[in-house]
Amino acid sequence: MIRDEELDALLRTASWMSEDGRKADRYERVDHAVLGSAALLLVVAAVGGPAAGRRFFVPVAVRGGLQEAHASEEFHRTAVLRTLSGGLLHTARGGTVEFRSAAGGPGASREVRRLSFEQGWSSNALSLMEVGGVAHIHKTYRCLDESVREPDLLRLMNGTGRTPEWAGDYAYTDPASGTRHPLGVVYRYAPGEGIDVPLRQNIRALWPALPRLLEKGTPDEVARRHLRPLERPLREAGRFLRGFHGDLAERLGDGTPQPAYPVGEQLARAEDRLAELHGRTTADPALPARAVRDAFRALDGEVAALRRATTRPGVSWRGGPCHGDLHLSHLLWRPLALIDLSTPSTAPTAPGWAAQSPLEDVVALRRGLEYFAADEAAFEVAGRLGVDSLEAMFGALDGAADLPEDRQGILSQVFAVADSWRDRVQELLLGPAADDPLWRLLYLRRLLHELAYNHAHARPYHAAIDLRHALRLGSPNHEDVRP
């Protein structure tokens, strides 16, 4: 059996380990189960340091020296076969690892093999497996104590055609608390790329012809013409997302009306975060001071307008379940599918059911598009002017008064077209811009969350994007929140 002191060499430098996890004084084995001759399924805790008490799921190979089992084909094959067969493993300290399989799924097929797969970096572990001739993902979750709802959501959404087909999963039940913690899931591989891929191809094809195109139309006209090939598929993706929200509400709900969104509580949290951010961000020497002050005035005005809206009769504050952490790359393109579900609450009886809304996903995609378009514009400006992207982004935020007039014109021209392009994509994908108070509140909350994160992690480039969009809250069409 592995000694606790051996875990240090295995975990402290692991690429997936969080920075605070690396700073543990030591690691200790909490529990384990034996997965045949393939692996020991370890539950390990950090002792001391900023992550003290946090637990990790660490499958360790039985043979070949001390190493994580994720490098072993035998582990993946055995784990997938056991998942598809179902059943229980008992742990050394009285817990269980429960495997459950989809009825009518691939079953306990012996034809399981690992396929080559470039997953990119992830804090979780993914492997591509062929099960009965069909590609599946075997995904394991590293952090035991994080809220992981993806396996249950995939199971509940089976048959809708909106999410990957769930084949099975496995979870650890803690003998002390009785709490169930997902360890891994097997689902049918969803081919395709995120919607960010065709969008990137489209906007980058726009730049070489930009001067000529602007001779024939405004930035808005140029953007609309250039996006015509994507109009139909973007509208289809928007309808798909709305259908997903309908299916999700039906599968998770119990038929009762969605309770009112706790707007007062969430707005108060936004006000607290804004107050906390105000002093730290306005004093940050890395950011243009005047633009920061103007952005915070706009944020203060938005909070005041939302506070007035909470007292008005007839304003709808009703929510509903959502994806929960939707990024452009999570909305797959041709065929359409949604991956990496993080729905905050999975049942009307579960905590947080009222405090969620499909508009969160609309806001998340809008914010994703704001980062995406600004990033593409900054990259293009940097290339044209021979500056770095941070200088280009700051110029888009504060007007670049230090640049000669002709270079200012190039910067403003590129960002104006990128903004028009982004607005048109949003219109096609998400529908016309709404003045819905709940949408405005959710947008404010996400903007403040991202600004706080980018400031705390010394990311002035991304904070500049946040501040640029905070300034838009003070534009004439955002003077008030109307029901």
Coordinates of C-alpha atoms in Angstrom, one line a residue:
M1 CA 0.0 0.0 0.0
I2 CA 1.1 3.5 -0.8
R3 CA 2.6 5.4 2.2
D4 CA 1.5 9.0 2.8
E5 CA 5.0 10.3 2.3
E6 CA 5.1 8.9 -1.2
L7 CA 2.2 11.1 -2.2
D8 CA 4.2 14.2 -2.1
A9 CA 6.3 13.4 -5.1
L10 CA 3.2 12.3 -7.0
L11 CA 1.0 15.4 -6.3
R12 CA 3.0 18.5 -5.4
T13 CA 4.2 18.9 -9.0
A14 CA 1.2 17.4 -10.8
S15 CA 0.2 19.7 -13.7
W16 CA -3.5 19.7 -12.6
M17 CA -2.9 20.6 -9.0
S18 CA -4.1 24.1 -7.9
E19 CA -1.5 26.5 -6.6
D20 CA -2.9 26.4 -3.1
G21 CA -3.0 22.7 -3.3
R22 CA 0.7 22.6 -4.1
K23 CA 1.4 24.5 -0.9
A24 CA 0.1 21.8 1.4
D25 CA 2.4 20.8 4.2
R26 CA 1.8 17.2 3.2
Y27 CA -0.8 14.8 1.8
E28 CA -2.5 11.9 3.4
R29 CA -4.6 9.0 2.2
V30 CA -8.2 9.2 3.5
D31 CA -9.7 6.1 1.8
H32 CA -9.2 3.8 -1.1
A33 CA -10.9 1.1 -3.2
V34 CA -9.2 -1.5 -5.4
L35 CA -10.2 -1.5 -9.1
G36 CA -9.1 -5.1 -9.9
S37 CA -5.5 -5.2 -11.1
A38 CA -5.8 -1.8 -12.8
A39 CA -5.6 0.8 -10.1
L40 CA -6.1 1.9 -6.6
L41 CA -8.8 4.6 -6.4
L42 CA -7.3 6.9 -3.7
V43 CA -9.1 9.7 -1.9
V44 CA -6.3 12.0 -0.7
A45 CA -6.5 15.1 1.6
A46 CA -4.2 18.1 1.8
V47 CA -2.8 18.7 5.3
G48 CA -1.8 22.2 6.3
G49 CA -1.4 25.1 4.0
P50 CA -4.1 27.2 2.3
A51 CA -5.9 24.1 0.9
A52 CA -5.9 22.2 4.2
G53 CA -8.7 19.6 4.3
R54 CA -9.4 19.7 0.5
R55 CA -9.7 16.2 -0.9
F56 CA -8.6 14.9 -4.3
F57 CA -9.4 11.8 -6.3
V58 CA -6.2 10.1 -7.4
P59 CA -6.3 6.8 -9.3
V60 CA -2.9 5.2 -9.0
A61 CA -1.6 2.4 -11.2
V62 CA -1.0 -0.9 -9.4
R63 CA 2.0 -1.8 -11.6
G64 CA 4.9 0.1 -13.0
G65 CA 6.0 2.2 -10.0
L66 CA 4.1 5.1 -8.3
Q67 CA 2.3 7.0 -11.1
E68 CA -1.2 8.2 -11.8
A69 CA -3.3 5.6 -13.5
H70 CA -4.6 8.1 -16.2
A71 CA -1.5 7.2 -18.3
S72 CA -2.6 3.5 -18.2
E73 CA -4.9 2.1 -20.9
E74 CA -5.7 -0.7 -18.4
F75 CA -7.2 1.7 -15.9
H76 CA -9.4 3.4 -18.5
R77 CA -10.6 0.1 -20.0
T78 CA -11.3 -1.4 -16.6
A79 CA -13.1 1.7 -15.3
V80 CA -15.3 2.0 -18.4
L81 CA -16.2 -1.7 -18.3
R82 CA -17.0 -1.5 -14.6
T83 CA -19.1 1.6 -15.2
L84 CA -21.1 -0.1 -18.0
S85 CA -21.6 -3.2 -15.9
G86 CA -22.7 -1.3 -12.8
G87 CA -22.2 -2.5 -9.2
L88 CA -20.4 -1.5 -6.0
L89 CA -16.8 -1.4 -4.8
H90 CA -16.3 -1.2 -1.0
T91 CA -13.6 1.1 0.2
A92 CA -11.1 0.3 3.0
R93 CA -12.8 2.6 5.5
G94 CA -16.4 1.5 5.0
G95 CA -17.4 3.7 2.0
T96 CA -18.5 2.7 -1.5
V97 CA -17.7 3.4 -5.1
E98 CA -21.0 3.0 -7.0
F99 CA -21.0 2.4 -10.7
R100 CA -24.2 2.9 -12.6
S101 CA -25.0 2.3 -16.3
A102 CA -27.6 3.7 -18.7
A103 CA -30.4 1.3 -19.5
G104 CA -30.2 0.4 -23.2
G105 CA -26.7 1.8 -23.4
P106 CA -23.6 0.0 -24.8
G107 CA -23.8 -2.5 -21.9
A108 CA -20.8 -4.5 -20.6
S109 CA -19.2 -4.8 -24.0
R110 CA -15.7 -6.3 -23.9
E111 CA -14.8 -4.3 -27.0
V112 CA -13.2 -1.3 -25.2
R113 CA -10.0 0.3 -26.2
R114 CA -8.3 3.7 -25.8
L115 CA -8.0 6.0 -28.8
S116 CA -5.5 8.9 -29.4
F117 CA -7.0 12.2 -28.2
E118 CA -5.6 15.7 -27.8
Q119 CA -7.8 17.2 -25.1
G120 CA -5.9 20.3 -24.3
W121 CA -5.2 21.4 -20.7
S122 CA -7.9 20.6 -18.1
S123 CA -8.0 20.3 -14.4
N124 CA -10.0 17.1 -14.9
A125 CA -8.8 14.1 -16.9
L126 CA -10.4 13.1 -20.2
S127 CA -9.6 10.0 -22.3
L128 CA -11.2 9.0 -25.6
M129 CA -12.4 5.4 -25.6
E130 CA -14.0 3.2 -28.2
V131 CA -16.9 1.2 -26.8
G132 CA -18.4 -1.3 -29.1
G133 CA -17.1 0.6 -32.1
V134 CA -18.5 4.0 -30.8
A135 CA -16.2 6.8 -29.5
H136 CA -16.9 7.8 -25.8
I137 CA -15.3 10.1 -23.3
H138 CA -14.1 8.8 -20.0
K139 CA -13.8 11.8 -17.7
T140 CA -12.6 11.8 -14.1
Y141 CA -12.9 14.6 -11.6
R142 CA -9.8 15.5 -9.6
C143 CA -11.3 17.7 -6.8
L144 CA -13.6 15.6 -4.6
D145 CA -15.1 18.4 -2.7
E146 CA -16.2 20.7 -5.6
S147 CA -19.8 20.7 -6.6
V148 CA -19.9 18.4 -9.7
R149 CA -23.3 17.9 -11.2
E150 CA -22.4 17.0 -14.8
P151 CA -23.0 13.2 -14.5
D152 CA -26.5 13.7 -13.1
L153 CA -27.3 16.4 -15.6
L154 CA -26.2 14.2 -18.6
R155 CA -28.3 11.4 -17.2
L156 CA -31.4 13.5 -16.8
M157 CA -31.0 15.1 -20.3
N158 CA -30.5 11.8 -22.1
G159 CA -32.7 11.5 -25.1
T160 CA -33.1 15.2 -25.7
G161 CA -30.4 15.4 -28.4
R162 CA -29.1 18.5 -26.7
T163 CA -26.2 17.0 -24.7
P164 CA -23.8 14.1 -25.1
E165 CA -25.5 10.7 -24.5
W166 CA -24.8 9.5 -21.0
A167 CA -23.5 5.9 -20.8
G168 CA -22.8 5.7 -17.1
D169 CA -20.9 7.2 -14.1
Y170 CA -19.3 6.3 -10.8
A171 CA -19.2 8.1 -7.4
Y172 CA -17.7 7.8 -4.0
T173 CA -19.9 7.8 -0.9
D174 CA -18.1 9.1 2.2
P175 CA -18.6 6.7 5.1
A176 CA -18.5 9.5 7.7
S177 CA -21.0 12.0 6.1
G178 CA -22.9 9.8 3.6
T179 CA -22.2 12.4 1.0
R180 CA -22.0 11.2 -2.6
H181 CA -19.1 12.6 -4.7
P182 CA -18.9 12.1 -8.4
L183 CA -15.6 10.5 -9.5
G184 CA -16.0 9.8 -13.2
V185 CA -18.5 9.7 -16.1
V186 CA -18.7 8.0 -19.5
Y187 CA -20.6 9.6 -22.3
R188 CA -20.7 9.4 -26.0
Y189 CA -18.2 11.6 -27.7
A190 CA -19.7 14.7 -29.3
P191 CA -17.8 15.6 -32.4
G192 CA -17.5 19.2 -33.6
E193 CA -15.9 22.4 -32.6
G194 CA -17.1 25.2 -30.4
I195 CA -19.0 28.1 -32.0
D196 CA -15.9 30.2 -31.4
V197 CA -14.1 28.5 -34.3
P198 CA -16.3 29.7 -37.2
L199 CA -16.6 33.1 -35.6
R200 CA -12.8 33.4 -35.4
Q201 CA -12.5 32.4 -39.1
N202 CA -15.2 34.9 -40.0
I203 CA -13.8 37.9 -38.3
R204 CA -10.2 37.2 -39.3
A205 CA -11.3 37.0 -42.9
L206 CA -12.7 40.5 -42.5
W207 CA -9.5 42.3 -41.6
P208 CA -7.5 42.2 -44.9
A209 CA -10.3 43.8 -46.9
L210 CA -11.3 46.3 -44.2
P211 CA -10.2 49.6 -45.8
R212 CA -11.8 48.8 -49.1
L213 CA -15.0 47.6 -47.4
L214 CA -15.3 50.8 -45.3
E215 CA -15.2 52.9 -48.4
K216 CA -18.5 51.3 -49.3
G217 CA -20.3 51.4 -46.0
T218 CA -20.4 52.1 -42.3
P219 CA -18.9 49.7 -39.7
D220 CA -22.4 48.3 -39.1
E221 CA -23.1 47.7 -42.8
V222 CA -19.7 46.1 -43.3
A223 CA -20.2 43.7 -40.3
R224 CA -23.7 42.7 -41.4
R225 CA -22.6 42.0 -45.0
H226 CA -19.6 39.9 -43.8
L227 CA -21.7 37.8 -41.4
R228 CA -24.4 36.8 -44.0
P229 CA -22.9 33.3 -44.5
L230 CA -23.4 32.7 -40.7
E231 CA -26.8 34.2 -40.3
R232 CA -28.8 31.0 -40.7
P233 CA -26.6 28.8 -38.5
L234 CA -26.3 31.4 -35.8
R235 CA -30.1 31.7 -35.6
E236 CA -30.3 27.9 -35.5
A237 CA -27.9 27.8 -32.6
G238 CA -30.0 30.4 -30.8
R239 CA -33.1 28.3 -31.3
F240 CA -31.2 25.2 -30.1
L241 CA -30.2 27.0 -26.9
R242 CA -33.8 28.1 -26.2
G243 CA -34.9 24.5 -26.8
F244 CA -32.2 23.3 -24.3
H245 CA -33.6 25.6 -21.6
G246 CA -37.1 24.3 -22.2
D247 CA -35.9 20.6 -22.0
L248 CA -33.8 21.4 -18.9
A249 CA -36.7 23.0 -17.1
E250 CA -38.9 20.1 -18.0
R251 CA -36.4 17.4 -16.9
L252 CA -35.4 19.1 -13.7
G253 CA -38.7 20.7 -12.6
D254 CA -41.7 19.1 -10.9
G255 CA -44.4 21.0 -12.8
T256 CA -44.7 23.8 -10.3
P257 CA -44.1 27.4 -11.3
Q258 CA -40.5 28.7 -11.0
P259 CA -40.3 30.8 -7.8
A260 CA -39.4 34.5 -8.1
Y261 CA -35.7 35.2 -8.5
P262 CA -34.2 36.6 -5.2
V263 CA -33.5 39.9 -6.8
G264 CA -33.0 41.9 -3.6
E265 CA -30.4 39.5 -2.2
Q266 CA -28.5 39.3 -5.5
L267 CA -28.5 43.0 -6.0
A268 CA -27.2 43.6 -2.5
R269 CA -24.4 41.2 -3.2
A270 CA -23.6 43.1 -6.4
E271 CA -23.6 46.4 -4.4
D272 CA -21.2 44.9 -1.9
R273 CA -18.8 43.7 -4.6
L274 CA -18.9 47.0 -6.3
A275 CA -18.0 48.8 -3.1
E276 CA -15.2 46.4 -2.4
L277 CA -13.8 46.8 -5.9
H278 CA -14.1 50.6 -6.0
G279 CA -11.2 51.6 -3.9
R280 CA -8.8 48.8 -5.1
T281 CA -9.5 49.2 -8.8
T282 CA -9.5 53.0 -9.0
A283 CA -6.1 53.0 -7.1
D284 CA -4.5 50.5 -9.5
P285 CA -1.7 52.3 -11.3
A286 CA -1.7 49.7 -14.1
L287 CA -5.1 51.0 -15.4
P288 CA -6.0 54.3 -17.0
A289 CA -7.2 56.4 -14.1
R290 CA -9.8 58.6 -15.8
A291 CA -11.4 55.6 -17.7
V292 CA -11.6 53.7 -14.4
R293 CA -13.3 56.6 -12.6
D294 CA -15.8 56.9 -15.5
A295 CA -16.5 53.2 -15.6
F296 CA -17.3 53.1 -11.8
R297 CA -19.6 56.1 -12.2
A298 CA -21.5 54.1 -14.8
L299 CA -21.5 51.0 -12.6
D300 CA -22.9 53.1 -9.7
G301 CA -25.6 54.5 -12.0
E302 CA -26.6 51.0 -13.1
V303 CA -26.9 49.8 -9.5
A304 CA -29.1 52.8 -8.7
A305 CA -31.3 52.1 -11.7
L306 CA -31.7 48.5 -10.7
R307 CA -32.5 49.5 -7.2
R308 CA -35.4 51.6 -8.5
A309 CA -36.6 48.8 -10.7
T310 CA -37.0 46.5 -7.7
T311 CA -39.7 48.7 -6.3
R312 CA -41.8 48.9 -9.5
P313 CA -44.9 46.7 -9.9
G314 CA -45.1 44.4 -12.9
V315 CA -41.4 43.8 -13.4
S316 CA -40.7 40.1 -14.1
W317 CA -38.0 38.5 -11.9
R318 CA -38.7 34.9 -12.7
G319 CA -35.8 32.5 -13.5
G320 CA -35.3 28.9 -14.3
P321 CA -32.5 26.3 -14.7
C322 CA -29.6 27.0 -17.0
H323 CA -26.3 25.6 -18.2
G324 CA -24.5 27.5 -15.5
D325 CA -21.0 28.1 -17.0
L326 CA -21.6 28.6 -20.7
H327 CA -18.6 29.6 -22.8
L328 CA -18.4 29.9 -26.6
S329 CA -16.5 26.6 -26.7
H330 CA -19.2 24.8 -24.8
L331 CA -21.8 25.4 -27.6
L332 CA -20.7 22.9 -30.3
W333 CA -21.2 23.7 -33.9
R334 CA -22.5 21.3 -36.5
P335 CA -23.9 19.2 -35.0
L336 CA -25.2 21.4 -32.3
A337 CA -24.6 20.2 -28.7
L338 CA -23.9 21.6 -25.3
I339 CA -21.1 20.2 -23.2
D340 CA -19.7 20.7 -19.6
L341 CA -23.0 21.5 -17.9
S342 CA -22.6 23.2 -14.5
T343 CA -26.3 23.8 -13.7
P344 CA -26.3 25.5 -10.2
S345 CA -29.3 23.6 -8.9
T346 CA -30.8 20.3 -10.1
A347 CA -34.2 20.1 -8.5
P348 CA -36.9 22.4 -6.9
T349 CA -36.0 20.9 -3.5
A350 CA -32.3 21.6 -3.9
P351 CA -30.5 24.7 -2.6
G352 CA -30.3 27.6 -5.0
W353 CA -33.2 26.6 -7.3
A354 CA -34.8 30.0 -7.3
A355 CA -31.4 31.9 -7.8
Q356 CA -30.8 30.8 -11.4
S357 CA -32.1 31.9 -14.8
P358 CA -31.7 30.9 -18.5
L359 CA -30.7 34.6 -18.9
E360 CA -27.4 33.7 -17.1
D361 CA -26.5 31.7 -20.2
V362 CA -27.4 34.6 -22.5
V363 CA -25.3 36.9 -20.4
A364 CA -22.4 34.4 -20.4
L365 CA -22.4 34.2 -24.2
R366 CA -22.6 37.9 -24.5
R367 CA -19.7 38.4 -22.2
G368 CA -17.8 35.7 -24.1
L369 CA -18.4 37.6 -27.3
E370 CA -17.3 40.8 -25.7
Y371 CA -14.0 39.3 -24.7
F372 CA -13.7 37.5 -28.1
A373 CA -14.3 40.5 -30.3
A374 CA -12.1 42.9 -28.2
D375 CA -9.3 40.3 -28.2
E376 CA -9.5 39.9 -32.0
A377 CA -9.5 43.7 -32.5
A378 CA -6.6 44.3 -30.2
F379 CA -4.6 41.6 -32.0
E380 CA -5.3 43.2 -35.4
V381 CA -4.5 46.7 -34.1
A382 CA -1.3 45.5 -32.6
G383 CA -0.2 44.1 -35.9
R384 CA -1.1 47.2 -37.9
L385 CA 0.5 49.7 -35.5
G386 CA 3.5 47.6 -34.3
V387 CA 2.4 47.8 -30.6
D388 CA 1.6 45.1 -28.1
S389 CA -2.0 44.0 -27.5
L390 CA -2.2 45.6 -24.0
E391 CA -1.3 49.0 -25.5
A392 CA -4.0 48.5 -28.1
M393 CA -6.6 47.5 -25.5
F394 CA -5.8 50.5 -23.3
G395 CA -6.1 52.7 -26.4
A396 CA -9.6 51.3 -27.0
L397 CA -10.4 52.1 -23.4
D398 CA -9.1 55.6 -23.0
G399 CA -9.0 56.9 -26.6
A400 CA -5.2 56.6 -27.1
A401 CA -4.6 60.3 -26.8
D402 CA -0.9 59.7 -26.9
L403 CA -1.0 58.3 -30.5
P404 CA -0.8 60.5 -33.6
E405 CA -4.2 61.2 -35.2
D406 CA -3.8 58.8 -38.1
R407 CA -2.9 55.9 -35.7
Q408 CA -5.8 56.8 -33.5
G409 CA -8.0 56.5 -36.6
I410 CA -6.8 53.0 -37.3
L411 CA -7.4 51.9 -33.8
S412 CA -10.9 53.4 -33.6
Q413 CA -11.8 52.0 -37.0
V414 CA -10.8 48.4 -36.2
F415 CA -12.6 48.5 -32.8
A416 CA -15.7 50.1 -34.3
V417 CA -16.0 47.3 -36.8
A418 CA -15.3 44.7 -34.2
D419 CA -18.0 46.2 -32.0
S420 CA -20.5 46.2 -34.8
W421 CA -19.6 42.6 -35.7
R422 CA -20.1 41.5 -32.1
D423 CA -23.4 43.2 -31.8
R424 CA -24.6 41.5 -35.0
V425 CA -23.5 38.1 -33.8
Q426 CA -25.3 38.7 -30.5
E427 CA -28.5 39.7 -32.4
L428 CA -28.4 36.6 -34.6
L429 CA -27.5 34.2 -31.8
L430 CA -29.3 35.7 -28.8
G431 CA -32.0 37.8 -30.3
P432 CA -32.5 41.6 -30.1
A433 CA -30.9 43.4 -27.2
A434 CA -33.3 43.4 -24.2
D435 CA -33.9 46.0 -21.5
D436 CA -35.1 43.3 -19.1
P437 CA -34.3 44.2 -15.5
L438 CA -33.3 40.6 -14.6
W439 CA -31.0 40.4 -17.7
R440 CA -29.4 43.7 -16.6
L441 CA -28.9 42.5 -13.0
L442 CA -27.3 39.2 -14.2
Y443 CA -25.0 41.1 -16.6
L444 CA -23.9 43.5 -13.9
R445 CA -23.2 40.6 -11.5
R446 CA -21.1 38.7 -14.1
L447 CA -19.2 41.9 -15.2
L448 CA -18.3 42.6 -11.5
H449 CA -17.3 39.0 -10.9
E450 CA -15.0 39.0 -13.9
L451 CA -13.5 42.4 -13.1
A452 CA -12.8 41.3 -9.6
Y453 CA -11.1 38.1 -10.9
N454 CA -9.0 40.0 -13.5
H455 CA -7.9 42.6 -11.0
A456 CA -7.1 40.0 -8.3
H457 CA -5.0 38.0 -10.8
A458 CA -3.2 41.1 -12.2
R459 CA -4.7 40.8 -15.7
P460 CA -4.9 44.5 -16.8
Y461 CA -5.6 43.5 -20.4
H462 CA -8.8 41.6 -19.5
A463 CA -9.7 44.2 -16.8
A464 CA -9.6 46.9 -19.6
I465 CA -12.2 44.9 -21.6
D466 CA -14.4 44.8 -18.5
L467 CA -14.0 48.5 -17.9
R468 CA -14.7 49.3 -21.6
H469 CA -18.1 47.5 -21.3
A470 CA -18.8 49.0 -17.9
L471 CA -18.6 52.4 -19.6
R472 CA -21.3 51.4 -22.0
L473 CA -23.7 51.1 -19.0
G474 CA -23.6 54.9 -18.9
S475 CA -24.6 55.4 -22.6
P476 CA -27.9 57.1 -23.3
N477 CA -29.8 53.9 -24.0
H478 CA -28.8 52.7 -20.5
E479 CA -30.0 55.6 -18.4
D480 CA -32.7 53.6 -16.7
V481 CA -34.2 50.2 -16.4
R482 CA -37.6 50.0 -17.8
P483 CA -40.1 47.1 -17.1

